[in-house]
Short mmCIF file of C-alpha atoms and ligand atoms in Angstrom, two decimals:
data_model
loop_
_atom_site.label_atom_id
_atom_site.label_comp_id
_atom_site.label_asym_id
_atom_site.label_seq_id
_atom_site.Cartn_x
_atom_site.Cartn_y
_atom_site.Cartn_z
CA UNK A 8 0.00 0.00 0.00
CA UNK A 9 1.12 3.31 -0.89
CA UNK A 10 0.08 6.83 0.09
CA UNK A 11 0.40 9.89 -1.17
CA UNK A 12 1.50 12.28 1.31
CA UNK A 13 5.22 12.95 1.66
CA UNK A 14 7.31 15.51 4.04
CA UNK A 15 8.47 18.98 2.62
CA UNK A 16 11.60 18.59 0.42
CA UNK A 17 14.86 18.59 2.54
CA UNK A 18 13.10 16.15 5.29
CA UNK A 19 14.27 12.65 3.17
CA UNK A 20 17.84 14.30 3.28
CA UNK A 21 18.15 14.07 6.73
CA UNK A 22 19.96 11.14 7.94
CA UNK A 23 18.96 10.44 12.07
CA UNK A 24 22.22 11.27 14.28
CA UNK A 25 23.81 8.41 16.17
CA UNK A 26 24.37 8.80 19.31
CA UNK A 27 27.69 7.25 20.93
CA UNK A 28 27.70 3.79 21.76
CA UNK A 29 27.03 2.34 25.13
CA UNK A 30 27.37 -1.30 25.65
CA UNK A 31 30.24 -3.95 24.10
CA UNK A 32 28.76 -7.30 23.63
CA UNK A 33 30.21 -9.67 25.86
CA UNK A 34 32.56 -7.18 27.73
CA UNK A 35 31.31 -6.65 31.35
CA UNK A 36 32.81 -3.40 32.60
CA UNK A 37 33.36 -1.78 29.26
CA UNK A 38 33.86 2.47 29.50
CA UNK A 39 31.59 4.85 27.19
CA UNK A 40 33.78 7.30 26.28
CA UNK A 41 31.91 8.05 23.30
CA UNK A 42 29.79 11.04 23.81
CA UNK A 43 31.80 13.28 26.01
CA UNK A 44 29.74 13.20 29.46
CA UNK A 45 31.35 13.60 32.51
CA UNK A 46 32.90 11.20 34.15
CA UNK A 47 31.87 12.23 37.38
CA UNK A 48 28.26 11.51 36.86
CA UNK A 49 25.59 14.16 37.56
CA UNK A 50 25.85 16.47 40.57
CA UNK A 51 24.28 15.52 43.66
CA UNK A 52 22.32 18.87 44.44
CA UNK A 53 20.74 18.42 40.70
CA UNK A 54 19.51 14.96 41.84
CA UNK A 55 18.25 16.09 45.12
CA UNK A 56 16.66 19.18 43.43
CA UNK A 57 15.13 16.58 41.09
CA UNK A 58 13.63 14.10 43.78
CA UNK A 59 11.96 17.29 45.18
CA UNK A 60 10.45 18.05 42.43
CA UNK A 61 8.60 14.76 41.89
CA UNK A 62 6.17 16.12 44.56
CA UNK A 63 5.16 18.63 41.93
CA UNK A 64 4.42 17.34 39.02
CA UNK A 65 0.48 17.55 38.92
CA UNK A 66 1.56 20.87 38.31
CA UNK A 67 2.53 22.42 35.13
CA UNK A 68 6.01 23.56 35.08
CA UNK A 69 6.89 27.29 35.28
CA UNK A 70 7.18 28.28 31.52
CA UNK A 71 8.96 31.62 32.00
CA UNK A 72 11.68 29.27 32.89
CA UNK A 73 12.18 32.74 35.92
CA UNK A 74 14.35 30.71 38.40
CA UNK A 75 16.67 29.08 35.80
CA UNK A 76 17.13 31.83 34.08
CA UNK A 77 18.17 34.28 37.19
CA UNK A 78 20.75 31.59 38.42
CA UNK A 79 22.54 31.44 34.67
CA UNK A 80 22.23 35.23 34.78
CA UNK A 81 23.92 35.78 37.92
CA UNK A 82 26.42 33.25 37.67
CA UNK A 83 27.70 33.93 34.55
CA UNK A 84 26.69 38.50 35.09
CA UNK A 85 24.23 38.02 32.34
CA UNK A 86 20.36 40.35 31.59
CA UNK A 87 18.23 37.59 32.56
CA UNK A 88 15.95 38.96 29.82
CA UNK A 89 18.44 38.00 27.47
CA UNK A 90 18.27 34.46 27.83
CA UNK A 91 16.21 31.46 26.52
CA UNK A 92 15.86 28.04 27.46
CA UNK A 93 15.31 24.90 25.61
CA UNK A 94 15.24 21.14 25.76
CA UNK A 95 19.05 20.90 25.22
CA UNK A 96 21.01 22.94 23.12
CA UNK A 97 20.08 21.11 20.14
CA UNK A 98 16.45 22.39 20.55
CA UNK A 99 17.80 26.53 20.63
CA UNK A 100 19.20 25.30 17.34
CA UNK A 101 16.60 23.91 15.91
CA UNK A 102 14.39 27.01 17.19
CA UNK A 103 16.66 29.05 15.43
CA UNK A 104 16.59 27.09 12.25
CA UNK A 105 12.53 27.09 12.44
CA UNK A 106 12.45 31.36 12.83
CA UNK A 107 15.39 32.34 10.61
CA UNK A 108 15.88 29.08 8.26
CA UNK A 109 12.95 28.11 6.03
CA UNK A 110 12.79 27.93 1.89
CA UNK A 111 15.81 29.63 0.31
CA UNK A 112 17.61 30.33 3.22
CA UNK A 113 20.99 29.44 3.47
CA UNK A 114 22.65 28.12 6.81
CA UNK A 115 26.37 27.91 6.77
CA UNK A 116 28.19 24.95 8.86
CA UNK A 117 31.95 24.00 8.64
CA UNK A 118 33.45 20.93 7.71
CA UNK A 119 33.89 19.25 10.61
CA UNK A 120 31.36 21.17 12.55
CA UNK A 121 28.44 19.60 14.89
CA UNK A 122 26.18 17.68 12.60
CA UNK A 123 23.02 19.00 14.28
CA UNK A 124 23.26 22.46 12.29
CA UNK A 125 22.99 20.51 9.05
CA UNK A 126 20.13 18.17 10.20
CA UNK A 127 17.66 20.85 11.98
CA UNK A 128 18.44 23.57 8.93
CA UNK A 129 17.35 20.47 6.71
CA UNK A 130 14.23 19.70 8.87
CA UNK A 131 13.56 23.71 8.72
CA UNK A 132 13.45 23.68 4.75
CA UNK A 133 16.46 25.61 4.72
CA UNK A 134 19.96 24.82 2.68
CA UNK A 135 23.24 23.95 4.92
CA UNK A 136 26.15 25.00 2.97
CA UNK A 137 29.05 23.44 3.95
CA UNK A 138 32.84 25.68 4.26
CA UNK A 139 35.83 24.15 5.05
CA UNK A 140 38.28 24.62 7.72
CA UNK A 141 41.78 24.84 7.46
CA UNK A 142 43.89 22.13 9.57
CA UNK A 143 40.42 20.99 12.09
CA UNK A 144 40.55 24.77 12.73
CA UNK A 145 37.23 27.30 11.78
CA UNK A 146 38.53 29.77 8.48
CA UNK A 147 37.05 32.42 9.23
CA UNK A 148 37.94 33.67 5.81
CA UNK A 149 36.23 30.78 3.81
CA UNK A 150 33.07 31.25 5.98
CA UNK A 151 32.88 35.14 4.97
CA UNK A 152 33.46 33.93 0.88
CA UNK A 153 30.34 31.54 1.75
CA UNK A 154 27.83 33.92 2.29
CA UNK A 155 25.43 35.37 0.20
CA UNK A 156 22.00 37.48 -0.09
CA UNK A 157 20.54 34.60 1.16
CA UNK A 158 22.65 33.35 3.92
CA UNK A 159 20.40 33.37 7.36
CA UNK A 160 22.42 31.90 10.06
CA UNK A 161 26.06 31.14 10.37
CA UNK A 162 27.44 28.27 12.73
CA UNK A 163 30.44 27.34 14.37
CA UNK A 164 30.95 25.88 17.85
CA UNK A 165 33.95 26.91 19.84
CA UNK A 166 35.64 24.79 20.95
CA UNK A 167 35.01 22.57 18.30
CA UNK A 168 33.38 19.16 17.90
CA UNK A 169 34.98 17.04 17.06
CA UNK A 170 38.11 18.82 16.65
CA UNK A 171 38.61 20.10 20.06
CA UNK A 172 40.46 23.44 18.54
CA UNK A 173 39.23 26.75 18.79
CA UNK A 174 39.28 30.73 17.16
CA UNK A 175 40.41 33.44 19.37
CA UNK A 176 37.73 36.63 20.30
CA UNK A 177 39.35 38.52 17.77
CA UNK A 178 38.67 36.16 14.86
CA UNK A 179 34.84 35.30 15.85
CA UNK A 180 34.62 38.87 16.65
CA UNK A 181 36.26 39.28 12.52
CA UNK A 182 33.05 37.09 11.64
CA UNK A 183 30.82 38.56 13.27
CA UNK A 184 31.82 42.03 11.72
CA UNK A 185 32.10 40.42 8.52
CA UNK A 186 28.71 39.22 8.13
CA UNK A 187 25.92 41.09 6.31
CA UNK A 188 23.10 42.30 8.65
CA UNK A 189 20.70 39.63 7.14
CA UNK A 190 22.42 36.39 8.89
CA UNK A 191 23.28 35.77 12.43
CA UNK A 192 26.22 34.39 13.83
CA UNK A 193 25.63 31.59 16.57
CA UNK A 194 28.22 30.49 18.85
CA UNK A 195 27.51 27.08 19.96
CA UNK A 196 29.39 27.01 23.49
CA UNK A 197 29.04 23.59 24.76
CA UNK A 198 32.22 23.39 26.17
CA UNK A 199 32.93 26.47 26.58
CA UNK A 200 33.78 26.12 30.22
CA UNK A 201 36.52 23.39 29.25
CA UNK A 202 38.56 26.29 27.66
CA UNK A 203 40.56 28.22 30.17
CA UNK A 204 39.28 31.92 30.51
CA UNK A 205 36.91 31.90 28.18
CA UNK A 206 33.50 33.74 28.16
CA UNK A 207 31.68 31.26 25.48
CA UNK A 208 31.61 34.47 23.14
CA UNK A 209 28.80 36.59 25.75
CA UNK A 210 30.99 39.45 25.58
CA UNK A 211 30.48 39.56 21.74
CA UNK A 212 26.52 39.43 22.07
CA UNK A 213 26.17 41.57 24.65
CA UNK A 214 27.92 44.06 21.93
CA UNK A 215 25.90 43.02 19.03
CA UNK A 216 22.85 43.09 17.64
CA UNK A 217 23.49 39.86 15.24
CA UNK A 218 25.36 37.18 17.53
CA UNK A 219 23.77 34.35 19.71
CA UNK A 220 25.56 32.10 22.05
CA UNK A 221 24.18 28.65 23.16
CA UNK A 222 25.32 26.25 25.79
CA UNK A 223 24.25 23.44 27.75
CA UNK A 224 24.04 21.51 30.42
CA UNK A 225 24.66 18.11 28.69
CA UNK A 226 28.94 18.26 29.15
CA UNK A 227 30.45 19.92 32.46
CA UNK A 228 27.12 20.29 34.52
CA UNK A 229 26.97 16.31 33.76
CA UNK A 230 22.97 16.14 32.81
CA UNK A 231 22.76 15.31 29.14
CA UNK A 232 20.26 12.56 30.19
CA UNK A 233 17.94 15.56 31.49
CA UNK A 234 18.27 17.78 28.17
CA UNK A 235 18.36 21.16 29.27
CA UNK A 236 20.27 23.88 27.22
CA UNK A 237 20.46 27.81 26.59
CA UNK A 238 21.22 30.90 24.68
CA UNK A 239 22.20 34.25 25.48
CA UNK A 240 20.39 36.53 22.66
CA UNK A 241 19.93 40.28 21.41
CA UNK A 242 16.58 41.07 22.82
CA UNK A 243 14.82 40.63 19.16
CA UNK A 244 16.00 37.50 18.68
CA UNK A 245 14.71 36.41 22.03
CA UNK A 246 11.54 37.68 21.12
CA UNK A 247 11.86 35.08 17.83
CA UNK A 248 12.90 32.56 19.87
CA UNK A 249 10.10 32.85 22.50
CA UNK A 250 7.29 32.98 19.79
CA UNK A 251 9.11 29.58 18.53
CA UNK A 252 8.95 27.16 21.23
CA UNK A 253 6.28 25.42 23.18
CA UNK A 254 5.01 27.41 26.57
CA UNK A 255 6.07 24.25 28.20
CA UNK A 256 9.31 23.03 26.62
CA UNK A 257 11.24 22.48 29.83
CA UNK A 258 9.44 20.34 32.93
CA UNK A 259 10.00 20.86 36.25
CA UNK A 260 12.48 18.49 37.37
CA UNK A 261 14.69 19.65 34.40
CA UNK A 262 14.20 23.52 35.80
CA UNK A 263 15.04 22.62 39.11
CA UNK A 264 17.59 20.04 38.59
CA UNK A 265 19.51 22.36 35.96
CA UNK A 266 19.27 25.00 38.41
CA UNK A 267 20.98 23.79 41.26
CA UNK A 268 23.68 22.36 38.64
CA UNK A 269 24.34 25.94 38.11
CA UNK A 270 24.35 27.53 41.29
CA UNK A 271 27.00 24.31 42.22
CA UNK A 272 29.76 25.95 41.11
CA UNK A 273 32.37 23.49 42.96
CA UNK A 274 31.47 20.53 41.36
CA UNK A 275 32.01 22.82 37.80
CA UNK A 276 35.45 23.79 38.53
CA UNK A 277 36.48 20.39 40.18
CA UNK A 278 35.04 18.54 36.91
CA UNK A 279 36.77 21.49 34.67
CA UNK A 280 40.40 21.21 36.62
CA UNK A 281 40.73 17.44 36.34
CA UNK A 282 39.45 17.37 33.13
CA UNK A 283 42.34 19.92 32.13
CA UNK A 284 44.80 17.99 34.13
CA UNK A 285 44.25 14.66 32.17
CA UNK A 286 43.48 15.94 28.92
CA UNK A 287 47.02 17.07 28.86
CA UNK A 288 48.14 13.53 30.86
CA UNK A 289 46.25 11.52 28.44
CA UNK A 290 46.91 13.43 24.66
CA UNK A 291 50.59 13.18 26.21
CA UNK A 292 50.51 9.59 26.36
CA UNK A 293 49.09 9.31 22.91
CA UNK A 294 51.76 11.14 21.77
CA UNK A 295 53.71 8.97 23.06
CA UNK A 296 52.25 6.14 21.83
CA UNK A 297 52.54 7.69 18.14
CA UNK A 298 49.62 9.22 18.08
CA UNK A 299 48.97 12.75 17.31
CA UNK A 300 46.00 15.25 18.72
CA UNK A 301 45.63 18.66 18.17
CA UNK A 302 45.73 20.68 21.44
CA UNK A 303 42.05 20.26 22.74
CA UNK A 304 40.27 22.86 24.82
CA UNK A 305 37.18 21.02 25.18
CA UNK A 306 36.27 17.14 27.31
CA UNK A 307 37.82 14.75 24.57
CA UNK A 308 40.94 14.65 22.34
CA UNK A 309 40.68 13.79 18.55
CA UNK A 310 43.29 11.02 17.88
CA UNK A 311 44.60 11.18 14.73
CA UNK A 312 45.80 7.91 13.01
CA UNK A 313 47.56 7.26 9.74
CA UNK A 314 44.49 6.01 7.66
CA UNK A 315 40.86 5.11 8.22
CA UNK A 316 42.14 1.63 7.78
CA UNK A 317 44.36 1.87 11.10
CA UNK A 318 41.25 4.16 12.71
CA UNK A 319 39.13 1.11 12.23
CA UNK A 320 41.67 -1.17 13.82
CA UNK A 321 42.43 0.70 16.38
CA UNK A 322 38.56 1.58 17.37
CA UNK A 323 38.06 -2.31 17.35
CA UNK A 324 41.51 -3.03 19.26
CA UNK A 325 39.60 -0.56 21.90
CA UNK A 326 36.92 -2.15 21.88
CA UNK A 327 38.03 -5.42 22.42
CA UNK A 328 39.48 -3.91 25.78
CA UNK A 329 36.26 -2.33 26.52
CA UNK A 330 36.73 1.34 25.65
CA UNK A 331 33.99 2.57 23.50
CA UNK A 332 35.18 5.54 21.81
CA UNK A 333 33.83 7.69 18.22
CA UNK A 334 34.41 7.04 14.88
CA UNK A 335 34.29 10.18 12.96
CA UNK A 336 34.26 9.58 9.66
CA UNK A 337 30.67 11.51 9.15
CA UNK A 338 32.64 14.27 10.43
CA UNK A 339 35.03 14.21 7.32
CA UNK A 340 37.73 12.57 10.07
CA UNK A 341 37.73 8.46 8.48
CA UNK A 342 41.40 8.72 9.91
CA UNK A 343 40.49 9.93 13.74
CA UNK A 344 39.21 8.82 16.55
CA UNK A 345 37.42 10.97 19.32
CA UNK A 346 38.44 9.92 22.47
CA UNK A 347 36.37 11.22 25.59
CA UNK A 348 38.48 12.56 28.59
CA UNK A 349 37.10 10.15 31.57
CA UNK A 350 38.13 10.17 34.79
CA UNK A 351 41.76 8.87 35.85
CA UNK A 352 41.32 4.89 35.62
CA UNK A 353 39.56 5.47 31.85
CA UNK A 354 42.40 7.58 30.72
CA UNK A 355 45.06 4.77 32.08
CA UNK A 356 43.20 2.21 30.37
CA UNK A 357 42.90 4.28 26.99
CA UNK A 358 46.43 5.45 27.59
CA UNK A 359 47.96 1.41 27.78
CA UNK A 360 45.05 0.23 25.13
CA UNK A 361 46.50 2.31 22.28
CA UNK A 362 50.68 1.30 23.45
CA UNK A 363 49.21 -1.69 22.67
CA UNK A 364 47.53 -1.31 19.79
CA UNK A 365 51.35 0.42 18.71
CA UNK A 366 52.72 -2.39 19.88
CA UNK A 367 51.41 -5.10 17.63
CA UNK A 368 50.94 -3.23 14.54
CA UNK A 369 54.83 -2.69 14.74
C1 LIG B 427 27.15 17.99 22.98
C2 LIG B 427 26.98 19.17 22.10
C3 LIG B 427 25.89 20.01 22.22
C4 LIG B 427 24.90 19.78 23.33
O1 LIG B 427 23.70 19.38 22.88
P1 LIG B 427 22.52 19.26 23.94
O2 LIG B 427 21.33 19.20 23.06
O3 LIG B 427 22.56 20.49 24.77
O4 LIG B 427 22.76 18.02 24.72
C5 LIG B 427 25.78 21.10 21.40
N1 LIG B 427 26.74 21.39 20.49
C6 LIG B 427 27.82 20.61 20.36
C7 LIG B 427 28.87 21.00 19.38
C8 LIG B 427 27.96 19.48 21.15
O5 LIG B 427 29.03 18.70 21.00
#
């Protein structure tokens, strides 16, 4: 049987992301390093904050989103106006897609950028173009050659995924200058507070009227299972953005849970200084081990291998040993390997896996 109706053009296109992998058949104690959560599991106020909640959920949830939004705002000296929240970040993205994508738009992406800008400006009816980078790094250059009269939004995260690597403030503030006033620049910052000293790019919206920062809660806050993200807006995009999504898009137990995640600032800057501390241990030992990595500032390293052959080897050598890490090769990386930075017994384990792995091959 057949029928006739069919989704808008550009739906069809989309191919459903995959999520890291979890499990290793037969391996008991295997290590998901796959999809860069943190290792040290979700803070404990968020999951007290969330069994309190439970008591309230004949209720509907507060859709101002009011108390989440004052704790980002005063943690991070942010206009509490000027923020929006959304089932993850990948829902602020697909908001924005929905307002400013649409038929004959054009939304920019790089090479080896987040595949989630490609897939929600597809589902919007919009065009991703693609723009290289230059060495797993954003060209900031090629991106301004991209656009045209009918370029709407322009995204790059920063750090990167999966690179890792990142533009200084002066080049994304270059972009953001560079762009005609009919596209806006989004800054996806999801781990921005991996990267030593760095702001996520607020400073740059708070002086614009055409940039938009997201993060999330997903990476250092440790609570991608509870898919709660943000973005720090000009005021008429926020407007846009609030016309966009549901009234309800966030419950209650992911307000208050995300919440007290922010106001926890310990358990951010423990999770942020060990994960700086081994990222450097553990991209040291691949280097030692003969494998290079560009210098990450986010939660994982990008291991780079000679070929996708010996990136396939190695990925099942790892696997063997019960380390589940990412295959890249829909990232335009066949070669690489994305290695999450886990907590001190994962990196030891990754760290003699891959000596290993050198070992034999030799
Ligand atoms: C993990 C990640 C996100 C976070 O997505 P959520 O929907 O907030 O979980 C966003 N952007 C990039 C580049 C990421 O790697």
């Amino acid at each position: 049987m057949t029928h006739a109706v069919a989704p808008r053009a550009g739906i069809l296109d989309i191919d459903p992301y995959q999520g890291g992998e979890s499990r290793v058949p037969g391996v008991r104690d295997a290590v998901k390093l796959s999809s860069n959560e943190n290792p040290f599991g979700p803070p404990p106020a968020a999951q007290e904050a969330l069994a309190r909640s439970a008591a309230l959920l004949h209720r509907y949830p507060d859709g101002s989103h009011a108390g989440l939004r004052r704790a980002i705002g005063e943690v991070h000296g942010l206009d509490p106006e000027r923020i929006v929240c959304g089932a993850g970040s990948d829902e602020l993205i697909a908001f924005l897609c929905t307002a400013y994508g649409g038929e004959g738009a054009e939304v920019i992406h790089t090479e080896h950028g987040f595949s989630m800008y490609r897939l929600s400006a597809l589902a919007a009816g919009a065009t991703p173009v693609c723009v290289a980078e230059r060495d797993r790094r954003v060209d900031v250059d090629a991106i301004l050659g991209a656009v045209s009269p009918r370029t709407r939004l322009v995204f790059i995260a920063n750090p990167g995924n999966p690179t890792g690597t990142m533009i200084g403030t002066d080049e994304v503030a270059r972009l953001a200058d560079g762009l005609p006033d009919h596209a806006l620049l989004v800054l996806d910052g999801a781990y921005a507070e991996y990267a030593e000293g760095h702001d996520g790019g607020a400073g740059l919206v708070a002086a614009r009227e055409g940039v938009v920062m997201t993060r999330t809660f997903s990476k250092i806050y440790g609570l991608g299972g509870l898919r709660v993200g943000w973005a720090f807006a000009p005021a008429h995009v926020i407007d846009v953005l609030n016309r966009v999504r549901g009234p309800f898009n966030l419950g209650t137990p992911q307000l208050a849970a995300a919440e007290a995640a922010m106001r926890d600032r310990a358990f951010v800057d423990h999770a942020r200084s060990e994960n700086a501390r081994l990222r450097a241990w553990l991209a040291l030992a691949l280097s030692q081990a003969g494998v290079p990595s560009d210098a990450s500032e986010a939660n994982f390293v990008l291991a780079r291998l000679k070929s996708p052959e010996e990136a396939a080897a190695c990925d099942a050598h790892l696997r063997a040993e019960g380390l589940i890490v990412r295959r890249v090769g829909g990232y335009g990386l066949p070669h690489c390997l994305r290695i999450t930075v886990g907590d001190e017994a994962a990196c030891r384990r990754v760290a003699d896996a891959l000596a290993r792995f050198r070992e034999r091959a030799e």
